[in-house]
């Protein structure tokens, strides 16, 4: 007497990587099949629908899927019809769960921030199976790469739940090209890049005149022009004796010797000029980025 057909699937769980090829194994181990049919989520698979599917025949029972896509995920069954008894038998359910590298994107890709402000560089994880376990960033400046991790001082975000990067206090050093990276069990993906440009920084400082001869007991006015952002917080005047490298902070509160300008107009007036007043006067401007000085200063000579 002819044995009834027996069909089996030795693997019932597949995790194919997206865009690769997977073969779902099915074997007639006893008897003869007159027909082999595959079902996905209860519906018959037609090889005419997709050129990516092959096999699933009497000669080749196993089903091969090329260029695996997320839509290929689901529950499959290999079904055989007994050539003798006309009985239909099924394998156990075969689950296919495609996996792949995270799909991530930065948008927009151009950012401009003012010195001292906060900026957010947006990163979106549009697809990740398995789930993302880590997110970090890279900044490239002058062929130097800095990795930025969740918890690094001065930053927020850079995590699977909040992948975007927040820079709390933007400084000149933050300018550069940024990449968002996400890792899961399959591997690590890089996003496209974003460029961050910083506006502002140390102030630009210029004095006039650069040089001047001053007669005894005359008064001489030196103007200081300051431009840039962030806003100026204070002006300091320095003095360097001729042929000396040491810069001394002038005591501009001495109203018998000096007068200074206002927050809107920056100047220093040297009163009752004497031989000891000869030298270079330097205007130093300070803002949130730091301090910068006029170069050159204003050199006054006693005559």
mmCIF file of C-alpha atoms in Angstrom:
data_model
loop_
_atom_site.group_PDB
_atom_site.id
_atom_site.type_symbol
_atom_site.label_atom_id
_atom_site.label_comp_id
_atom_site.label_asym_id
_atom_site.label_seq_id
_atom_site.Cartn_x
_atom_site.Cartn_y
_atom_site.Cartn_z
ATOM 1 C CA UNK A 1 0.000 0.000 0.000
ATOM 2 C CA UNK A 2 1.321 3.478 -0.930
ATOM 3 C CA UNK A 3 2.245 5.681 2.018
ATOM 4 C CA UNK A 4 0.351 8.981 2.273
ATOM 5 C CA UNK A 5 2.319 12.118 1.572
ATOM 6 C CA UNK A 6 4.367 13.791 4.298
ATOM 7 C CA UNK A 7 5.622 17.358 3.912
ATOM 8 C CA UNK A 8 7.840 19.287 6.300
ATOM 9 C CA UNK A 9 9.563 22.626 6.862
ATOM 10 C CA UNK A 10 12.720 22.188 8.886
ATOM 11 C CA UNK A 11 12.959 25.946 9.593
ATOM 12 C CA UNK A 12 9.892 27.885 10.665
ATOM 13 C CA UNK A 13 11.407 31.291 11.462
ATOM 14 C CA UNK A 14 13.413 33.456 9.055
ATOM 15 C CA UNK A 15 14.975 36.888 9.576
ATOM 16 C CA UNK A 16 16.192 37.823 6.095
ATOM 17 C CA UNK A 17 18.118 41.056 5.668
ATOM 18 C CA UNK A 18 16.365 43.508 3.386
ATOM 19 C CA UNK A 19 17.496 43.473 -0.261
ATOM 20 C CA UNK A 20 19.049 40.004 0.105
ATOM 21 C CA UNK A 21 17.717 36.577 -0.968
ATOM 22 C CA UNK A 22 15.991 34.042 1.274
ATOM 23 C CA UNK A 23 14.836 30.475 0.571
ATOM 24 C CA UNK A 24 11.946 29.079 2.610
ATOM 25 C CA UNK A 25 12.602 25.340 2.812
ATOM 26 C CA UNK A 26 9.860 22.813 2.112
ATOM 27 C CA UNK A 27 10.396 19.085 1.461
ATOM 28 C CA UNK A 28 8.157 16.184 0.530
ATOM 29 C CA UNK A 29 9.706 13.498 2.725
ATOM 30 C CA UNK A 30 7.253 10.684 1.947
ATOM 31 C CA UNK A 31 4.868 9.944 -0.892
ATOM 32 C CA UNK A 32 4.371 11.879 -4.105
ATOM 33 C CA UNK A 33 2.890 15.329 -4.635
ATOM 34 C CA UNK A 34 0.755 16.198 -7.614
ATOM 35 C CA UNK A 35 0.797 19.873 -6.718
ATOM 36 C CA UNK A 36 2.769 22.252 -4.526
ATOM 37 C CA UNK A 37 1.252 25.532 -3.452
ATOM 38 C CA UNK A 38 2.506 28.285 -1.159
ATOM 39 C CA UNK A 39 0.275 30.576 0.873
ATOM 40 C CA UNK A 40 1.118 33.869 2.563
ATOM 41 C CA UNK A 41 -1.171 35.072 5.306
ATOM 42 C CA UNK A 42 -3.817 32.649 4.045
ATOM 43 C CA UNK A 43 -3.716 33.676 0.374
ATOM 44 C CA UNK A 44 -2.142 31.743 -2.497
ATOM 45 C CA UNK A 45 1.124 33.190 -3.770
ATOM 46 C CA UNK A 46 1.160 33.714 -7.523
ATOM 47 C CA UNK A 47 4.609 33.781 -9.055
ATOM 48 C CA UNK A 48 3.133 35.815 -11.906
ATOM 49 C CA UNK A 49 2.648 38.743 -9.520
ATOM 50 C CA UNK A 50 6.301 39.186 -8.637
ATOM 51 C CA UNK A 51 9.434 38.299 -10.571
ATOM 52 C CA UNK A 52 11.227 38.174 -7.226
ATOM 53 C CA UNK A 53 9.573 34.857 -6.322
ATOM 54 C CA UNK A 54 10.634 31.484 -7.706
ATOM 55 C CA UNK A 55 10.282 27.813 -6.786
ATOM 56 C CA UNK A 56 7.241 26.410 -5.050
ATOM 57 C CA UNK A 57 6.792 23.671 -7.665
ATOM 58 C CA UNK A 58 6.804 19.865 -7.703
ATOM 59 C CA UNK A 59 10.404 19.945 -8.903
ATOM 60 C CA UNK A 60 11.492 22.666 -6.448
ATOM 61 C CA UNK A 61 9.247 22.718 -3.403
ATOM 62 C CA UNK A 62 11.154 25.445 -1.551
ATOM 63 C CA UNK A 63 10.234 29.078 -2.201
ATOM 64 C CA UNK A 64 12.944 31.651 -2.986
ATOM 65 C CA UNK A 65 12.400 35.387 -2.567
ATOM 66 C CA UNK A 66 15.012 37.723 -4.031
ATOM 67 C CA UNK A 67 15.547 41.390 -3.128
ATOM 68 C CA UNK A 68 13.611 40.934 0.119
ATOM 69 C CA UNK A 69 11.256 43.803 0.988
ATOM 70 C CA UNK A 70 9.294 44.635 4.125
ATOM 71 C CA UNK A 71 6.101 43.546 2.334
ATOM 72 C CA UNK A 72 7.509 40.015 2.214
ATOM 73 C CA UNK A 73 7.088 39.696 5.957
ATOM 74 C CA UNK A 74 4.278 37.430 7.119
ATOM 75 C CA UNK A 75 3.201 33.847 7.765
ATOM 76 C CA UNK A 76 3.845 31.298 5.017
ATOM 77 C CA UNK A 77 2.591 27.742 4.552
ATOM 78 C CA UNK A 78 3.838 25.169 2.057
ATOM 79 C CA UNK A 79 0.957 23.004 0.878
ATOM 80 C CA UNK A 80 1.141 19.720 -1.034
ATOM 81 C CA UNK A 81 -1.576 17.649 -2.732
ATOM 82 C CA UNK A 82 -1.121 13.869 -2.458
ATOM 83 C CA UNK A 83 -0.891 12.376 -5.970
ATOM 84 C CA UNK A 84 -2.466 9.094 -4.806
ATOM 85 C CA UNK A 85 -5.007 10.059 -2.183
ATOM 86 C CA UNK A 86 -5.666 13.619 -3.390
ATOM 87 C CA UNK A 87 -5.240 14.765 0.183
ATOM 88 C CA UNK A 88 -3.912 18.227 0.968
ATOM 89 C CA UNK A 89 -1.294 18.537 3.714
ATOM 90 C CA UNK A 90 0.399 21.638 5.108
ATOM 91 C CA UNK A 91 3.703 22.359 6.765
ATOM 92 C CA UNK A 92 3.827 24.194 10.053
ATOM 93 C CA UNK A 93 3.498 27.951 9.705
ATOM 94 C CA UNK A 94 6.721 29.604 8.552
ATOM 95 C CA UNK A 95 7.220 33.151 9.799
ATOM 96 C CA UNK A 96 9.278 35.624 7.783
ATOM 97 C CA UNK A 97 10.361 38.827 9.533
ATOM 98 C CA UNK A 98 12.620 40.957 7.318
ATOM 99 C CA UNK A 99 15.326 42.911 9.121
ATOM 100 C CA UNK A 100 17.672 45.594 7.913
ATOM 101 C CA UNK A 101 19.989 48.438 8.687
ATOM 102 C CA UNK A 102 18.245 51.478 10.172
ATOM 103 C CA UNK A 103 16.995 53.996 7.627
ATOM 104 C CA UNK A 104 17.838 57.488 8.885
ATOM 105 C CA UNK A 105 17.752 60.975 7.429
ATOM 106 C CA UNK A 106 18.754 64.492 8.419
ATOM 107 C CA UNK A 107 16.366 67.224 7.271
ATOM 108 C CA UNK A 108 16.930 70.054 6.671
ATOM 109 C CA UNK A 109 20.574 69.741 5.717
ATOM 110 C CA UNK A 110 21.691 73.351 6.250
ATOM 111 C CA UNK A 111 21.705 75.095 9.627
ATOM 112 C CA UNK A 112 22.816 78.561 10.697
ATOM 113 C CA UNK A 113 23.066 79.493 14.374
ATOM 114 C CA UNK A 114 24.165 82.592 16.239
ATOM 115 C CA UNK A 115 26.947 82.282 18.764
ATOM 116 C CA UNK A 116 25.561 81.509 22.233
ATOM 117 C CA UNK A 117 22.165 80.291 21.025
ATOM 118 C CA UNK A 118 20.765 76.760 21.053
ATOM 119 C CA UNK A 119 20.407 74.771 17.833
ATOM 120 C CA UNK A 120 18.759 71.437 17.006
ATOM 121 C CA UNK A 121 19.980 69.319 14.079
ATOM 122 C CA UNK A 122 17.110 67.024 13.178
ATOM 123 C CA UNK A 123 17.570 63.281 12.578
ATOM 124 C CA UNK A 124 14.653 60.980 11.755
ATOM 125 C CA UNK A 125 14.694 57.172 11.972
ATOM 126 C CA UNK A 126 12.112 56.222 9.349
ATOM 127 C CA UNK A 127 12.623 52.455 9.479
ATOM 128 C CA UNK A 128 14.355 50.134 11.915
ATOM 129 C CA UNK A 129 13.782 46.418 12.329
ATOM 130 C CA UNK A 130 15.198 45.257 14.652
ATOM 131 C CA UNK A 131 14.867 48.352 16.799
ATOM 132 C CA UNK A 132 17.693 50.848 17.088
ATOM 133 C CA UNK A 133 19.833 50.290 20.187
ATOM 134 C CA UNK A 134 22.184 53.273 19.889
ATOM 135 C CA UNK A 135 22.353 56.660 18.191
ATOM 136 C CA UNK A 136 25.416 58.864 18.030
ATOM 137 C CA UNK A 137 26.705 61.736 15.894
ATOM 138 C CA UNK A 138 29.896 62.682 14.123
ATOM 139 C CA UNK A 139 31.161 66.174 13.382
ATOM 140 C CA UNK A 140 33.802 66.644 10.702
ATOM 141 C CA UNK A 141 35.901 69.811 10.669
ATOM 142 C CA UNK A 142 39.196 70.246 8.803
ATOM 143 C CA UNK A 143 39.512 66.467 8.334
ATOM 144 C CA UNK A 144 39.100 65.939 12.085
ATOM 145 C CA UNK A 145 36.182 63.763 13.238
ATOM 146 C CA UNK A 146 34.551 64.145 16.648
ATOM 147 C CA UNK A 147 32.056 61.539 17.902
ATOM 148 C CA UNK A 148 29.198 62.859 20.031
ATOM 149 C CA UNK A 149 27.368 60.440 22.318
ATOM 150 C CA UNK A 150 24.270 60.654 24.460
ATOM 151 C CA UNK A 151 25.195 62.324 27.737
ATOM 152 C CA UNK A 152 28.172 64.281 26.422
ATOM 153 C CA UNK A 153 28.451 67.676 28.114
ATOM 154 C CA UNK A 154 26.876 70.508 26.146
ATOM 155 C CA UNK A 155 24.550 68.292 24.123
ATOM 156 C CA UNK A 156 21.082 66.747 24.370
ATOM 157 C CA UNK A 157 19.405 63.981 22.382
ATOM 158 C CA UNK A 158 21.463 61.500 20.383
ATOM 159 C CA UNK A 159 19.409 58.546 21.641
ATOM 160 C CA UNK A 160 17.073 55.944 20.055
ATOM 161 C CA UNK A 161 14.013 57.824 21.356
ATOM 162 C CA UNK A 162 15.381 61.320 20.617
ATOM 163 C CA UNK A 163 17.885 60.954 17.761
ATOM 164 C CA UNK A 164 18.096 64.678 16.929
ATOM 165 C CA UNK A 165 21.108 66.537 18.316
ATOM 166 C CA UNK A 166 20.679 69.644 20.452
ATOM 167 C CA UNK A 167 23.695 71.894 21.005
ATOM 168 C CA UNK A 168 22.923 73.908 24.119
ATOM 169 C CA UNK A 169 25.341 76.825 23.633
ATOM 170 C CA UNK A 170 26.628 77.256 20.110
ATOM 171 C CA UNK A 171 30.284 78.248 19.800
ATOM 172 C CA UNK A 172 32.597 78.688 16.843
ATOM 173 C CA UNK A 173 34.040 75.209 17.407
ATOM 174 C CA UNK A 174 30.612 73.665 16.740
ATOM 175 C CA UNK A 175 30.713 74.612 13.056
ATOM 176 C CA UNK A 176 31.181 71.685 10.690
ATOM 177 C CA UNK A 177 29.554 68.799 8.867
ATOM 178 C CA UNK A 178 27.318 66.526 10.947
ATOM 179 C CA UNK A 179 26.255 62.899 10.392
ATOM 180 C CA UNK A 180 23.666 60.952 12.403
ATOM 181 C CA UNK A 181 24.450 57.254 12.960
ATOM 182 C CA UNK A 182 22.064 54.560 14.223
ATOM 183 C CA UNK A 183 22.886 50.979 15.231
ATOM 184 C CA UNK A 184 20.721 47.877 15.532
ATOM 185 C CA UNK A 185 21.441 44.125 15.558
ATOM 186 C CA UNK A 186 22.031 44.128 11.804
ATOM 187 C CA UNK A 187 24.587 46.931 11.812
ATOM 188 C CA UNK A 188 25.147 50.682 11.722
ATOM 189 C CA UNK A 189 23.743 53.145 9.190
ATOM 190 C CA UNK A 190 24.910 56.656 8.337
ATOM 191 C CA UNK A 191 22.510 59.442 7.483
ATOM 192 C CA UNK A 192 23.067 62.097 4.879
ATOM 193 C CA UNK A 193 25.094 65.068 6.129
ATOM 194 C CA UNK A 194 24.146 68.488 7.457
ATOM 195 C CA UNK A 195 26.255 71.638 7.554
ATOM 196 C CA UNK A 196 26.201 73.926 10.590
ATOM 197 C CA UNK A 197 27.449 77.495 10.159
ATOM 198 C CA UNK A 198 28.027 79.735 13.168
ATOM 199 C CA UNK A 199 27.340 83.460 12.996
ATOM 200 C CA UNK A 200 29.293 85.630 15.395
ATOM 201 C CA UNK A 201 32.127 84.991 17.782
ATOM 202 C CA UNK A 202 34.902 87.277 18.920
ATOM 203 C CA UNK A 203 34.281 90.917 18.107
ATOM 204 C CA UNK A 204 36.219 92.910 15.528
ATOM 205 C CA UNK A 205 38.035 95.843 17.160
ATOM 206 C CA UNK A 206 39.734 98.831 15.461
ATOM 207 C CA UNK A 207 41.114 102.069 16.874
ATOM 208 C CA UNK A 208 41.898 105.458 15.339
ATOM 209 C CA UNK A 209 44.308 107.064 15.025
ATOM 210 C CA UNK A 210 46.932 104.351 14.633
ATOM 211 C CA UNK A 211 49.713 106.860 15.369
ATOM 212 C CA UNK A 212 49.801 110.443 16.538
ATOM 213 C CA UNK A 213 52.203 113.005 18.016
ATOM 214 C CA UNK A 214 50.905 114.779 21.111
ATOM 215 C CA UNK A 215 52.291 117.981 22.627
ATOM 216 C CA UNK A 216 52.802 118.521 26.320
ATOM 217 C CA UNK A 217 49.615 118.991 28.376
ATOM 218 C CA UNK A 218 47.375 118.462 25.348
ATOM 219 C CA UNK A 219 44.455 116.023 25.356
ATOM 220 C CA UNK A 220 44.181 113.230 22.810
ATOM 221 C CA UNK A 221 41.083 111.255 21.871
ATOM 222 C CA UNK A 222 41.275 107.613 20.682
ATOM 223 C CA UNK A 223 38.162 106.106 19.093
ATOM 224 C CA UNK A 224 37.381 102.380 19.307
ATOM 225 C CA UNK A 225 35.080 100.822 16.721
ATOM 226 C CA UNK A 226 33.555 97.466 17.691
ATOM 227 C CA UNK A 227 31.502 95.268 15.362
ATOM 228 C CA UNK A 228 30.104 91.745 15.471
ATOM 229 C CA UNK A 229 27.942 89.432 17.568
ATOM 230 C CA UNK A 230 27.194 88.391 20.282
ATOM 231 C CA UNK A 231 26.713 91.817 21.799
ATOM 232 C CA UNK A 232 29.520 93.691 23.487
ATOM 233 C CA UNK A 233 29.488 93.368 27.283
ATOM 234 C CA UNK A 234 32.414 95.592 28.249
ATOM 235 C CA UNK A 235 35.350 97.669 26.989
ATOM 236 C CA UNK A 236 38.750 97.605 28.690
ATOM 237 C CA UNK A 237 41.636 99.916 27.799
ATOM 238 C CA UNK A 238 45.211 98.638 27.967
ATOM 239 C CA UNK A 239 48.511 100.493 27.767
ATOM 240 C CA UNK A 240 51.885 99.272 26.520
ATOM 241 C CA UNK A 241 55.004 101.347 27.106
ATOM 242 C CA UNK A 242 57.114 101.874 23.993
ATOM 243 C CA UNK A 243 59.521 98.971 23.392
ATOM 244 C CA UNK A 244 57.799 96.890 26.086
ATOM 245 C CA UNK A 245 55.657 93.796 25.531
ATOM 246 C CA UNK A 246 53.746 94.080 28.787
ATOM 247 C CA UNK A 247 50.187 95.356 28.549
ATOM 248 C CA UNK A 248 48.787 97.103 31.624
ATOM 249 C CA UNK A 249 45.123 97.744 32.344
ATOM 250 C CA UNK A 250 44.516 101.477 32.491
ATOM 251 C CA UNK A 251 42.792 102.881 35.543
ATOM 252 C CA UNK A 252 40.174 104.768 33.559
ATOM 253 C CA UNK A 253 38.372 105.737 36.768
ATOM 254 C CA UNK A 254 41.087 108.389 37.248
ATOM 255 C CA UNK A 255 39.064 111.292 35.892
ATOM 256 C CA UNK A 256 42.034 113.648 36.172
ATOM 257 C CA UNK A 257 43.853 111.592 33.567
ATOM 258 C CA UNK A 258 41.275 109.832 31.439
ATOM 259 C CA UNK A 259 37.729 110.098 30.188
ATOM 260 C CA UNK A 260 35.926 107.225 28.519
ATOM 261 C CA UNK A 261 32.939 106.979 26.235
ATOM 262 C CA UNK A 262 29.494 105.469 26.682
ATOM 263 C CA UNK A 263 27.934 102.131 25.790
ATOM 264 C CA UNK A 264 27.042 103.608 22.396
ATOM 265 C CA UNK A 265 30.279 105.495 21.709
ATOM 266 C CA UNK A 266 33.596 103.927 22.651
ATOM 267 C CA UNK A 267 36.604 106.193 23.112
ATOM 268 C CA UNK A 268 39.431 107.069 25.474
ATOM 269 C CA UNK A 269 40.699 110.594 26.017
ATOM 270 C CA UNK A 270 44.147 111.016 27.557
ATOM 271 C CA UNK A 271 44.286 114.313 29.468
ATOM 272 C CA UNK A 272 47.305 116.527 30.246
ATOM 273 C CA UNK A 273 49.678 114.504 28.077
ATOM 274 C CA UNK A 274 53.108 113.914 29.632
ATOM 275 C CA UNK A 275 56.252 112.014 28.516
ATOM 276 C CA UNK A 276 55.174 108.986 30.559
ATOM 277 C CA UNK A 277 51.963 108.777 28.523
ATOM 278 C CA UNK A 278 53.861 107.842 25.365
ATOM 279 C CA UNK A 279 53.101 104.304 24.236
ATOM 280 C CA UNK A 280 50.434 102.167 22.617
ATOM 281 C CA UNK A 281 46.805 102.250 23.747
ATOM 282 C CA UNK A 282 44.805 99.100 23.093
ATOM 283 C CA UNK A 283 41.034 98.696 23.099
ATOM 284 C CA UNK A 284 39.846 95.276 24.317
ATOM 285 C CA UNK A 285 36.227 94.254 23.680
ATOM 286 C CA UNK A 286 34.519 91.391 25.515
ATOM 287 C CA UNK A 287 31.366 89.434 24.674
ATOM 288 C CA UNK A 288 30.025 85.927 25.348
ATOM 289 C CA UNK A 289 32.639 84.460 23.000
ATOM 290 C CA UNK A 290 35.578 86.000 24.852
ATOM 291 C CA UNK A 291 37.856 89.012 24.465
ATOM 292 C CA UNK A 292 39.555 90.486 21.394
ATOM 293 C CA UNK A 293 41.864 93.469 21.116
ATOM 294 C CA UNK A 294 42.641 96.117 18.541
ATOM 295 C CA UNK A 295 45.667 95.233 16.460
ATOM 296 C CA UNK A 296 47.399 97.522 15.943
ATOM 297 C CA UNK A 297 46.611 99.786 18.853
ATOM 298 C CA UNK A 298 46.917 103.547 18.876
ATOM 299 C CA UNK A 299 50.521 104.700 19.392
ATOM 300 C CA UNK A 300 50.883 108.173 20.892
ATOM 301 C CA UNK A 301 54.261 109.928 21.043
ATOM 302 C CA UNK A 302 55.194 112.898 23.256
ATOM 303 C CA UNK A 303 56.658 115.823 21.325
#
